[in-house]
GROMACS .gro file of C-alpha atoms in nm:
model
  361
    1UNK     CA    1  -1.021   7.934  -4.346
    2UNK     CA    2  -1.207   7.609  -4.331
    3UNK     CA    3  -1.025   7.395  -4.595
    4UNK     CA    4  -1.175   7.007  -4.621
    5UNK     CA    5  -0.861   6.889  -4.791
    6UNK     CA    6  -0.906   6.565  -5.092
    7UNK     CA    7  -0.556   6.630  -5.223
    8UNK     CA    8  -0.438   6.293  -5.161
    9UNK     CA    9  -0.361   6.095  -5.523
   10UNK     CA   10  -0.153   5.787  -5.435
   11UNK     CA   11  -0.291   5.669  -5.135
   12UNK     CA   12  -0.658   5.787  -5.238
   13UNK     CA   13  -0.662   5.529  -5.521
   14UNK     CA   14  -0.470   5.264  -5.318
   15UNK     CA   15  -0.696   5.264  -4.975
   16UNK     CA   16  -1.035   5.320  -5.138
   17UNK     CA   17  -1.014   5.178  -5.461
   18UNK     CA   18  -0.754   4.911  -5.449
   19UNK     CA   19  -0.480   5.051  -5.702
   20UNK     CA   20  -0.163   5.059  -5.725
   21UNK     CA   21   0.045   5.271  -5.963
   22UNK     CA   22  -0.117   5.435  -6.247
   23UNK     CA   23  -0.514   5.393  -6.278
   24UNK     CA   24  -0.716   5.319  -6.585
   25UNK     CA   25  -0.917   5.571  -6.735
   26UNK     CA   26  -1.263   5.370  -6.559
   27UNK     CA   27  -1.056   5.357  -6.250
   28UNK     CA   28  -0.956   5.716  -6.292
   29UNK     CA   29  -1.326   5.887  -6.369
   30UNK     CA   30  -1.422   5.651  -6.004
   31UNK     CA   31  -1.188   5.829  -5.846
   32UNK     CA   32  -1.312   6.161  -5.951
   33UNK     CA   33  -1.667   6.118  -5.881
   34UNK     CA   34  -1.560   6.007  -5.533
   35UNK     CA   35  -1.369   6.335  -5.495
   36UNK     CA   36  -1.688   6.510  -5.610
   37UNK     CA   37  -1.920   6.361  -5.348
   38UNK     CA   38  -1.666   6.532  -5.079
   39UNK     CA   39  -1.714   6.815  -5.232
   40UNK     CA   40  -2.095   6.784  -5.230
   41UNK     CA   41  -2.078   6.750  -4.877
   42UNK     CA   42  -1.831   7.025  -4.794
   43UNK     CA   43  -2.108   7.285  -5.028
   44UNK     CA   44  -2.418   7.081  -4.830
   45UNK     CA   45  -2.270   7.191  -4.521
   46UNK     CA   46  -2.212   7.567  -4.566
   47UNK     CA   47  -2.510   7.581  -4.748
   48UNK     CA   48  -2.667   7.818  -4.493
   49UNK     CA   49  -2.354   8.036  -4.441
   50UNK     CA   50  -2.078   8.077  -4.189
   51UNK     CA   51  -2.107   8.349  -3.911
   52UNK     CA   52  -1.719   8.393  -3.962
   53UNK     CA   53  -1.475   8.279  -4.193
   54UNK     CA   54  -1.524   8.103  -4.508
   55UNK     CA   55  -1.503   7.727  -4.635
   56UNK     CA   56  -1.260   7.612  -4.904
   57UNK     CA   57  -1.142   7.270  -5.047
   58UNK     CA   58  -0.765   7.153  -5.077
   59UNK     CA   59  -0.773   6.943  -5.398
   60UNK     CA   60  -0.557   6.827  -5.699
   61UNK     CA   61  -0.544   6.852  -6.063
   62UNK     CA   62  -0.526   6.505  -6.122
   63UNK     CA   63  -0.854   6.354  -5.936
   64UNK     CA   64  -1.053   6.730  -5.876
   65UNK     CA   65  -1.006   6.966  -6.188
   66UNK     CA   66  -1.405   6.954  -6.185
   67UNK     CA   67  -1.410   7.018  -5.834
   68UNK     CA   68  -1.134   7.308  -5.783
   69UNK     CA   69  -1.338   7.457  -6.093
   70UNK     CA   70  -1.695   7.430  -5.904
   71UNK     CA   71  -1.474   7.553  -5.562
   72UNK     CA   72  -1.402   7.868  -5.729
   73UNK     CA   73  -1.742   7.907  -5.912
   74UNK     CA   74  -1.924   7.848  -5.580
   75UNK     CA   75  -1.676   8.151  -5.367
   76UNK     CA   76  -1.481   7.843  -5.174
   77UNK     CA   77  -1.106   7.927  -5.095
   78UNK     CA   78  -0.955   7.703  -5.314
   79UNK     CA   79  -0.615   7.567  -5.267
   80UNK     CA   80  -0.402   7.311  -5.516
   81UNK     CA   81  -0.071   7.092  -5.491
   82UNK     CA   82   0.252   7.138  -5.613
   83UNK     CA   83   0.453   6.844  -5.465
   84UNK     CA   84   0.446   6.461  -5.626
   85UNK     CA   85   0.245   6.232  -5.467
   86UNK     CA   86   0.439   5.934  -5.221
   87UNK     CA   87   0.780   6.117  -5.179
   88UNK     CA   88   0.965   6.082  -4.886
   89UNK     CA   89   1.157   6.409  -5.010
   90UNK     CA   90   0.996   6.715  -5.152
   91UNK     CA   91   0.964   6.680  -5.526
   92UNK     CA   92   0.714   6.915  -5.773
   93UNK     CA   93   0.467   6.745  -5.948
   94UNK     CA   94   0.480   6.867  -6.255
   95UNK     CA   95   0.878   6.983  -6.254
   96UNK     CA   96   1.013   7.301  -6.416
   97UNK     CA   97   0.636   7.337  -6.552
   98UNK     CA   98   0.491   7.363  -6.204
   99UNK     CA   99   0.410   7.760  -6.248
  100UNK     CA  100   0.234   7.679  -6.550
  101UNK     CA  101  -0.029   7.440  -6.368
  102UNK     CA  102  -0.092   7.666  -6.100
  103UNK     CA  103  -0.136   7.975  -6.353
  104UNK     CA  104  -0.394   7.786  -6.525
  105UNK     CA  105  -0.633   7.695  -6.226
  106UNK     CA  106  -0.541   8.008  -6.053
  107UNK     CA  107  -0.607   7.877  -5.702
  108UNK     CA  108  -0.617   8.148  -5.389
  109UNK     CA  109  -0.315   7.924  -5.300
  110UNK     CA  110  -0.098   7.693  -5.382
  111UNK     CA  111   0.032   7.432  -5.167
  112UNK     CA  112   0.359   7.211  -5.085
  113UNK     CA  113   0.382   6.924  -4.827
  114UNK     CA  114   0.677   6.797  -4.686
  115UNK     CA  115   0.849   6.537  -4.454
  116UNK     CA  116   1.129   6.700  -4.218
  117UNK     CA  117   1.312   6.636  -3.919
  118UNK     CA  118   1.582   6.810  -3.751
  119UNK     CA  119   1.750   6.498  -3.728
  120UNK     CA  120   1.738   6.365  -4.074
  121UNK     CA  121   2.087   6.369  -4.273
  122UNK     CA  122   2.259   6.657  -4.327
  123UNK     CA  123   2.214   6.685  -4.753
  124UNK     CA  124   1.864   6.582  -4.752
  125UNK     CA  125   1.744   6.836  -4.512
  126UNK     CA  126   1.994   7.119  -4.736
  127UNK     CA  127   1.799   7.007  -5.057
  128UNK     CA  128   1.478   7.009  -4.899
  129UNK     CA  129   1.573   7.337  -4.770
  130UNK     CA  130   1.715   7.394  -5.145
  131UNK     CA  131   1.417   7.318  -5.335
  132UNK     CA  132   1.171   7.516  -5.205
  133UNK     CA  133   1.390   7.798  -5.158
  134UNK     CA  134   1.320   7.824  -5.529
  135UNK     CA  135   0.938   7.799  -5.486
  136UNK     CA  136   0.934   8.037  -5.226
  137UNK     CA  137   1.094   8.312  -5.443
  138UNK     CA  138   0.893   8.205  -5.756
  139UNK     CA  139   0.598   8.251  -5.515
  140UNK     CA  140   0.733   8.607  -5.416
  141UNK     CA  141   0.797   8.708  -5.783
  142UNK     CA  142   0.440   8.605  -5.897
  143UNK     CA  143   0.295   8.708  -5.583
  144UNK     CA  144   0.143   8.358  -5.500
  145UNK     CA  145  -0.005   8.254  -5.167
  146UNK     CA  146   0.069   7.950  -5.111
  147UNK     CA  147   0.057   7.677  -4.785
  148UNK     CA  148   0.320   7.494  -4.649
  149UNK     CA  149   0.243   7.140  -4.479
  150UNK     CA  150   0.467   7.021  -4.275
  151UNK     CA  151   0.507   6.682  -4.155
  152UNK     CA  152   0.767   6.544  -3.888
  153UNK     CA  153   0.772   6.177  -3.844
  154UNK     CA  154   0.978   6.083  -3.545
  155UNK     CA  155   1.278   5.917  -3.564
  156UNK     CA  156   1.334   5.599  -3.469
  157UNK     CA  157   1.542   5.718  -3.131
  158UNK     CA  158   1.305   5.987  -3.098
  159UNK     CA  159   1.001   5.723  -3.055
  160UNK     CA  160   1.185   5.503  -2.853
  161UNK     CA  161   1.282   5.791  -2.606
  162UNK     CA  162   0.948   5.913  -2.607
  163UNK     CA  163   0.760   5.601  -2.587
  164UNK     CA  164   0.512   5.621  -2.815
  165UNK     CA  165   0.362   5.878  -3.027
  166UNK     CA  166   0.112   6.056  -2.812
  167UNK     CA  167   0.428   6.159  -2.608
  168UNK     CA  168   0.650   6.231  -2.871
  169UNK     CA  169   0.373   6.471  -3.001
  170UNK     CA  170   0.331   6.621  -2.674
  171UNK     CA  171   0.683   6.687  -2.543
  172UNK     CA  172   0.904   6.656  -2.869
  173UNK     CA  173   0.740   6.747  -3.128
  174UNK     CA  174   0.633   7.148  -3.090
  175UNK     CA  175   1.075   7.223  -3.033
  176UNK     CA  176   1.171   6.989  -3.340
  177UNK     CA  177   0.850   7.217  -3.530
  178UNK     CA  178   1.011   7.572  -3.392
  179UNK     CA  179   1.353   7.440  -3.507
  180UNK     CA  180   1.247   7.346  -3.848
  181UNK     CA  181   1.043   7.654  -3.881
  182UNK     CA  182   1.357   7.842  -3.822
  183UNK     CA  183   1.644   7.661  -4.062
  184UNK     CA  184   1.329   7.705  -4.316
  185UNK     CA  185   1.323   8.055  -4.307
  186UNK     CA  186   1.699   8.087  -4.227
  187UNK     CA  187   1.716   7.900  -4.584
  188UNK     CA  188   1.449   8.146  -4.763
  189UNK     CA  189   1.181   7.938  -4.720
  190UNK     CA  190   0.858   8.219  -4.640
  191UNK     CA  191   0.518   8.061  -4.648
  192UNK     CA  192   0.206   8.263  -4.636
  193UNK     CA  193   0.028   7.960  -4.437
  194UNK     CA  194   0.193   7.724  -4.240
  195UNK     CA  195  -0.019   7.402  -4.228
  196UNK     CA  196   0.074   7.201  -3.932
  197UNK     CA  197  -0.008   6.893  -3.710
  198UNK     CA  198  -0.243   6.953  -3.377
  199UNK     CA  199  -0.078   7.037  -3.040
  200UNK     CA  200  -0.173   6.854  -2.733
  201UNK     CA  201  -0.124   7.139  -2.521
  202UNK     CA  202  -0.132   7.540  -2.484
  203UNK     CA  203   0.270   7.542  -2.432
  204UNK     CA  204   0.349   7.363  -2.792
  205UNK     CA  205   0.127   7.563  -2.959
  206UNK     CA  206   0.265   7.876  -2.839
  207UNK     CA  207   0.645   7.749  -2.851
  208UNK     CA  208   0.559   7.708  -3.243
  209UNK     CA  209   0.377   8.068  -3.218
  210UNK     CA  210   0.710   8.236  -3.135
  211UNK     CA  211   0.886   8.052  -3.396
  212UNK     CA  212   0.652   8.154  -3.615
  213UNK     CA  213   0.652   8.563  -3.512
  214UNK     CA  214   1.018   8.569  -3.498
  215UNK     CA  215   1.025   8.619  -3.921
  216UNK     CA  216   0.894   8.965  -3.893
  217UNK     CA  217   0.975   9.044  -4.261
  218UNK     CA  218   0.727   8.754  -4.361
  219UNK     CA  219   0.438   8.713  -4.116
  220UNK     CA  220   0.258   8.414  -4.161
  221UNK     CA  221  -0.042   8.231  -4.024
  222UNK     CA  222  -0.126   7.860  -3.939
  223UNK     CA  223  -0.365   7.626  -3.958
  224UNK     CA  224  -0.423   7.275  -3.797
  225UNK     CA  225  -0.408   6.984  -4.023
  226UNK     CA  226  -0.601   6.630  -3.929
  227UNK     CA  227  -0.314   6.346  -3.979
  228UNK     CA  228  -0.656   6.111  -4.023
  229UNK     CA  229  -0.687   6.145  -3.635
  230UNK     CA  230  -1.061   6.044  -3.500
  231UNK     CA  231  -1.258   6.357  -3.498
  232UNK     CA  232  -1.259   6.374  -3.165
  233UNK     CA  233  -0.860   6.415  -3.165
  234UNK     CA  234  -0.885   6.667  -3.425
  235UNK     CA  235  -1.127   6.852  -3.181
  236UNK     CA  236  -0.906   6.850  -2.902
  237UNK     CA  237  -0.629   6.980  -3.121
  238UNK     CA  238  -0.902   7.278  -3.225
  239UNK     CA  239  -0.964   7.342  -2.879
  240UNK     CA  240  -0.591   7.408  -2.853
  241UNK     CA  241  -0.523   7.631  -3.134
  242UNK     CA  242  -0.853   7.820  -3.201
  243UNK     CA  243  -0.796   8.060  -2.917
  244UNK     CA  244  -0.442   8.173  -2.987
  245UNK     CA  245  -0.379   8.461  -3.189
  246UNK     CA  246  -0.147   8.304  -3.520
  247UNK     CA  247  -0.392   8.013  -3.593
  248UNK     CA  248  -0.623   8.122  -3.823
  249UNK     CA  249  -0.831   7.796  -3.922
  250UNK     CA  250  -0.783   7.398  -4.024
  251UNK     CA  251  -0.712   7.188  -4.315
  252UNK     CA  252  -0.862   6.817  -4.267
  253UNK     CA  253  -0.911   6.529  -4.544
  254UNK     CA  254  -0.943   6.200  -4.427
  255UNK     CA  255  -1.100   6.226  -4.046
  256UNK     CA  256  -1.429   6.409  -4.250
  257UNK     CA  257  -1.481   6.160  -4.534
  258UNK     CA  258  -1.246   5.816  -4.548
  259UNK     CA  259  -1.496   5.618  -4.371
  260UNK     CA  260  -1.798   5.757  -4.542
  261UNK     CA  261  -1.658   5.669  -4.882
  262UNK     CA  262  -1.562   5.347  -4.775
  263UNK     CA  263  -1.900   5.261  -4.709
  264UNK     CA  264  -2.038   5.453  -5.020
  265UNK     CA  265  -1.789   5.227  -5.237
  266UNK     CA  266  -1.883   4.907  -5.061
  267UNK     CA  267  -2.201   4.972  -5.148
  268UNK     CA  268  -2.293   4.983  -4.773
  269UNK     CA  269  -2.462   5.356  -4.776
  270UNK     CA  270  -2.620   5.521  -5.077
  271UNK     CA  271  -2.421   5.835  -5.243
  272UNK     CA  272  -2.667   6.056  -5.052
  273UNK     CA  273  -2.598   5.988  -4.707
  274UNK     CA  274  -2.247   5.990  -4.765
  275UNK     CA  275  -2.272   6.297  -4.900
  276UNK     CA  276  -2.498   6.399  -4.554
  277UNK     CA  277  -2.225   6.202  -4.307
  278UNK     CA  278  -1.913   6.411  -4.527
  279UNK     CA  279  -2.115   6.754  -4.421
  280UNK     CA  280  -2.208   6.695  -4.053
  281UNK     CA  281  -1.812   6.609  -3.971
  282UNK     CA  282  -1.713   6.895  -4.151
  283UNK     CA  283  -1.975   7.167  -4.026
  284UNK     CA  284  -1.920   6.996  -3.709
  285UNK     CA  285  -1.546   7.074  -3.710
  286UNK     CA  286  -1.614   7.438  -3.805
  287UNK     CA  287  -1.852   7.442  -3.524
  288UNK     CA  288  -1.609   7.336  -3.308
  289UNK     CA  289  -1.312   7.588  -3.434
  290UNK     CA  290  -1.536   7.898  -3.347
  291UNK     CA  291  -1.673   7.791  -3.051
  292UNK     CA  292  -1.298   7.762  -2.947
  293UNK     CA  293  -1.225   8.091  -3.099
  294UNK     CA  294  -1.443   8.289  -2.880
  295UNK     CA  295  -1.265   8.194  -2.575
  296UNK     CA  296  -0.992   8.500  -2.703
  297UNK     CA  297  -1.253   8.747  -2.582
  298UNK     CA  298  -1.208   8.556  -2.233
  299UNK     CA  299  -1.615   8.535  -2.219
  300UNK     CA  300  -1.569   8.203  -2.069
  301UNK     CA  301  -1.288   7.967  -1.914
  302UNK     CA  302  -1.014   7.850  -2.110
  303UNK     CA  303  -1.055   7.506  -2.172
  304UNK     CA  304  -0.755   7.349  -2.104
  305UNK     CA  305  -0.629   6.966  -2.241
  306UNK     CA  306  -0.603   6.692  -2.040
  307UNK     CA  307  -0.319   6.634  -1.770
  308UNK     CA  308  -0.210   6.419  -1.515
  309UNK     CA  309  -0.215   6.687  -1.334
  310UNK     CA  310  -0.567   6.741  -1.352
  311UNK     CA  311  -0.764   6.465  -1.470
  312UNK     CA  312  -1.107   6.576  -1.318
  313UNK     CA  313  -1.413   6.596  -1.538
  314UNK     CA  314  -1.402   6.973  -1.605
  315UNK     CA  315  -1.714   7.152  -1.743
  316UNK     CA  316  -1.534   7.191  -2.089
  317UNK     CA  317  -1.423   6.810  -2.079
  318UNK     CA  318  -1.767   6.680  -1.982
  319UNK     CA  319  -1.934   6.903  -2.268
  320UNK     CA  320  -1.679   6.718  -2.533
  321UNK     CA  321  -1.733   6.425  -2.397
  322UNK     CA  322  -2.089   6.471  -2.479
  323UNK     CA  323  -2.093   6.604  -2.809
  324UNK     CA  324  -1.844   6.255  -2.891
  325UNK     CA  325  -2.122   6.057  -2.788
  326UNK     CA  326  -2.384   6.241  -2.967
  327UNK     CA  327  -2.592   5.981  -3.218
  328UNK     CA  328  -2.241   5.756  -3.161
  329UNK     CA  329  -2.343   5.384  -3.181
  330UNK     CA  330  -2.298   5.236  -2.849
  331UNK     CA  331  -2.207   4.921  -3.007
  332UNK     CA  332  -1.903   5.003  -3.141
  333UNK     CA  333  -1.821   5.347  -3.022
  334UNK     CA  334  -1.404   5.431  -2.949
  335UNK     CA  335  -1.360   5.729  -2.690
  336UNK     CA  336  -0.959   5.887  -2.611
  337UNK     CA  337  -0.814   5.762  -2.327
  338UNK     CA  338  -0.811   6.100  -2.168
  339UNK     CA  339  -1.208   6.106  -2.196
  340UNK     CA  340  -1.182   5.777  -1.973
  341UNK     CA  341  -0.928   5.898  -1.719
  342UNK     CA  342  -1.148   6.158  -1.709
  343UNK     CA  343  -1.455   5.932  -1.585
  344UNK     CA  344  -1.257   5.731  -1.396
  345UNK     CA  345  -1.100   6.022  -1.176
  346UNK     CA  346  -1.461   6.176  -1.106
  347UNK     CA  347  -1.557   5.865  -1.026
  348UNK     CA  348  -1.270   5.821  -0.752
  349UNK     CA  349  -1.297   6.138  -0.632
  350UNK     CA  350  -1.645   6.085  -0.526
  351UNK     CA  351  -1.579   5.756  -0.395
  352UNK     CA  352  -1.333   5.975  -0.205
  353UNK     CA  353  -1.539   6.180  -0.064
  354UNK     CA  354  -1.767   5.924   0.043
  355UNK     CA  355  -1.482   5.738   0.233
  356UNK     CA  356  -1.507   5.443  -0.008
  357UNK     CA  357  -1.202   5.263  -0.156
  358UNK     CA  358  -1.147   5.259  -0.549
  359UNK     CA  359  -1.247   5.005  -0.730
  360UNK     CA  360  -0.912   4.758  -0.782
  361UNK     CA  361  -0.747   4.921  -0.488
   0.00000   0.00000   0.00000
């Protein structure tokens, strides 16, 4: 599944529109017709058909009944949320009437996203836990697919021991996601998707895997959310996950379409070529997920993420590299540090081998 997620509610109206609390009924139909040109893109983009797989939108009843009604018309995988909007816990939207919403949009699935770390207190991790035990066997009892996104902000400790968040993401991160994955499903908690954030490397991805395989009696898949990362970072976190057998696609809102709508509401671009710059990032991305997924046949190299280890400009890196600087504007164009240690080591190695000192040195 290729799911170009517009669920956000709160901090859709906030960020792009300036509001705070609830909107007016003008603000409100603004809102909507934004969420609409996404969705314009997203069907501009498939327009010709996937190879593999198919599209599908992530979007709520508040700001996209139109659009989760066109979604379904138009054969997208549609998906809807459950949880309130701006909750540091999990809390339903709509309360004890939750099942009633999703009955009457009937969406392919419905979806939950919550905030978790193993080292939050002890009761609000047991009614987290609690909560959507109940979902789950509603779910189960209706026979409803649903998505779980999980989110796990670092702790305060947890940042400070790891640095920053690139490293708490690479070396923290994929345990505290098998150990969460566990208490969930120790507490009844069975998913059909879990929706989770990108992997730096091959060995987080797979520790999460395992997690993942050890519920036998409810196999689920994942997906790869986008956390509003550049592109480019979402790629990378593709590039991990595509080839290994448990991910079976992406879910990504803001990296595809924030900055396009912020220029369509400035009044910077017209609606049409946001609409156009909404459907290149997004076909892109799926471009990018199955070229990644072929590498299971082993027709090519693995590509592997960047290291210390081994910085050098590998054929995969150089080719990403490229495609991120494809039509970028020079002026103003941000690259990933690893694409620059990248450079830079090629570019000492070959002073190397020319007997020349490095630059600094």
């Amino acid at each position: 599944m290729f799911i170009l997620a517009m669920d956000h509610r709160a901090s859709f109206g906030r960020v792009l529109f300036g509001v705070d609390g609830a909107p007016t009924e003008a603000e409100r139909a603004k809102m909507r017709d934004a969420k609409m040109v996404i969705y314009e893109g997203a069907r501009q983009a498939v327009a010709d058909g996937l190879a593999t797989g198919r599209p599908g939108v992530l979007v709520d009843e508040e700001l996209g009944p139109e659009v989760a009604r066109r979604a379904t018309a138009d054969g997208f995988v549609l998906a809807m949320p459950i949880e309130k909007s701006g909750t540091e816990l999990f809390e339903l939207e709509y309360g004890d009437q939750y099942a009633e919403h999703v009955e009457a949009f009937d969406p392919d699935f419905f979806k939950v996203l919550v905030r978790y770390n193993p080292a939050d207190k002890p009761d609000e991790r047991a009614a987290q836990i609690e909560r959507l035990a109940d979902v789950s066997a509603w779910a189960a009892a209706a026979e409803r697919r649903w998505l779980f996104e999980l989110l796990i902000p670092p702790t305060r400790e947890q940042l400070a021991q790891s640095e920053d968040q690139f490293h708490f993401d690479r070396d923290v991160r994929p345990e505290l996601t098998a150990q969460t994955l566990a208490s969930f499903s120790d507490g009844g908690v069975h998913p059909t998707v879990w929706k989770l954030e990108g992997y730096e490397t091959t060995e987080g991805a797979q520790r999460v895997l395992r997690s993942v395989a050890v519920d036998t009696a409810y196999p689920a898949e994942c997906i790869v959310l986008g956390r509003n990362a550049p592109i480019e970072q979402v790629e990378h976190w593709i590039d991990v996950a595509a080839p290994l057998i448990g991910f079976a696609g992406f879910a990504v809102g803001r990296s595809l379409w924030e900055a396009a709508l912020q220029d369509l509401i400035a009044g910077h671009i017209e609606r049409h070529a946001a609409v156009s710059v909404i459907a290149d990032r997004y076909r892109r991305l799926i471009d990018s997920y199955c070229t990644a997924q072929q590498l299971r046949s082993g027709d090519s190299p693995r590509a592997e993420p960047f290291t210390w280890l081994n910085p050098r400009l590998t054929p995969d890196r150089e080719d990403r590299i490229r495609r991120s600087l494809r039509g970028a504007d020079m002026r103003g164009t941000r690259l990933p540090a690893w694409m620059a240690a990248s450079l830079l080591a090629e570019v000492d190695a070959l002073r190397a081998e020319k007997g020349d000192r490095p630059l600094g040195a």
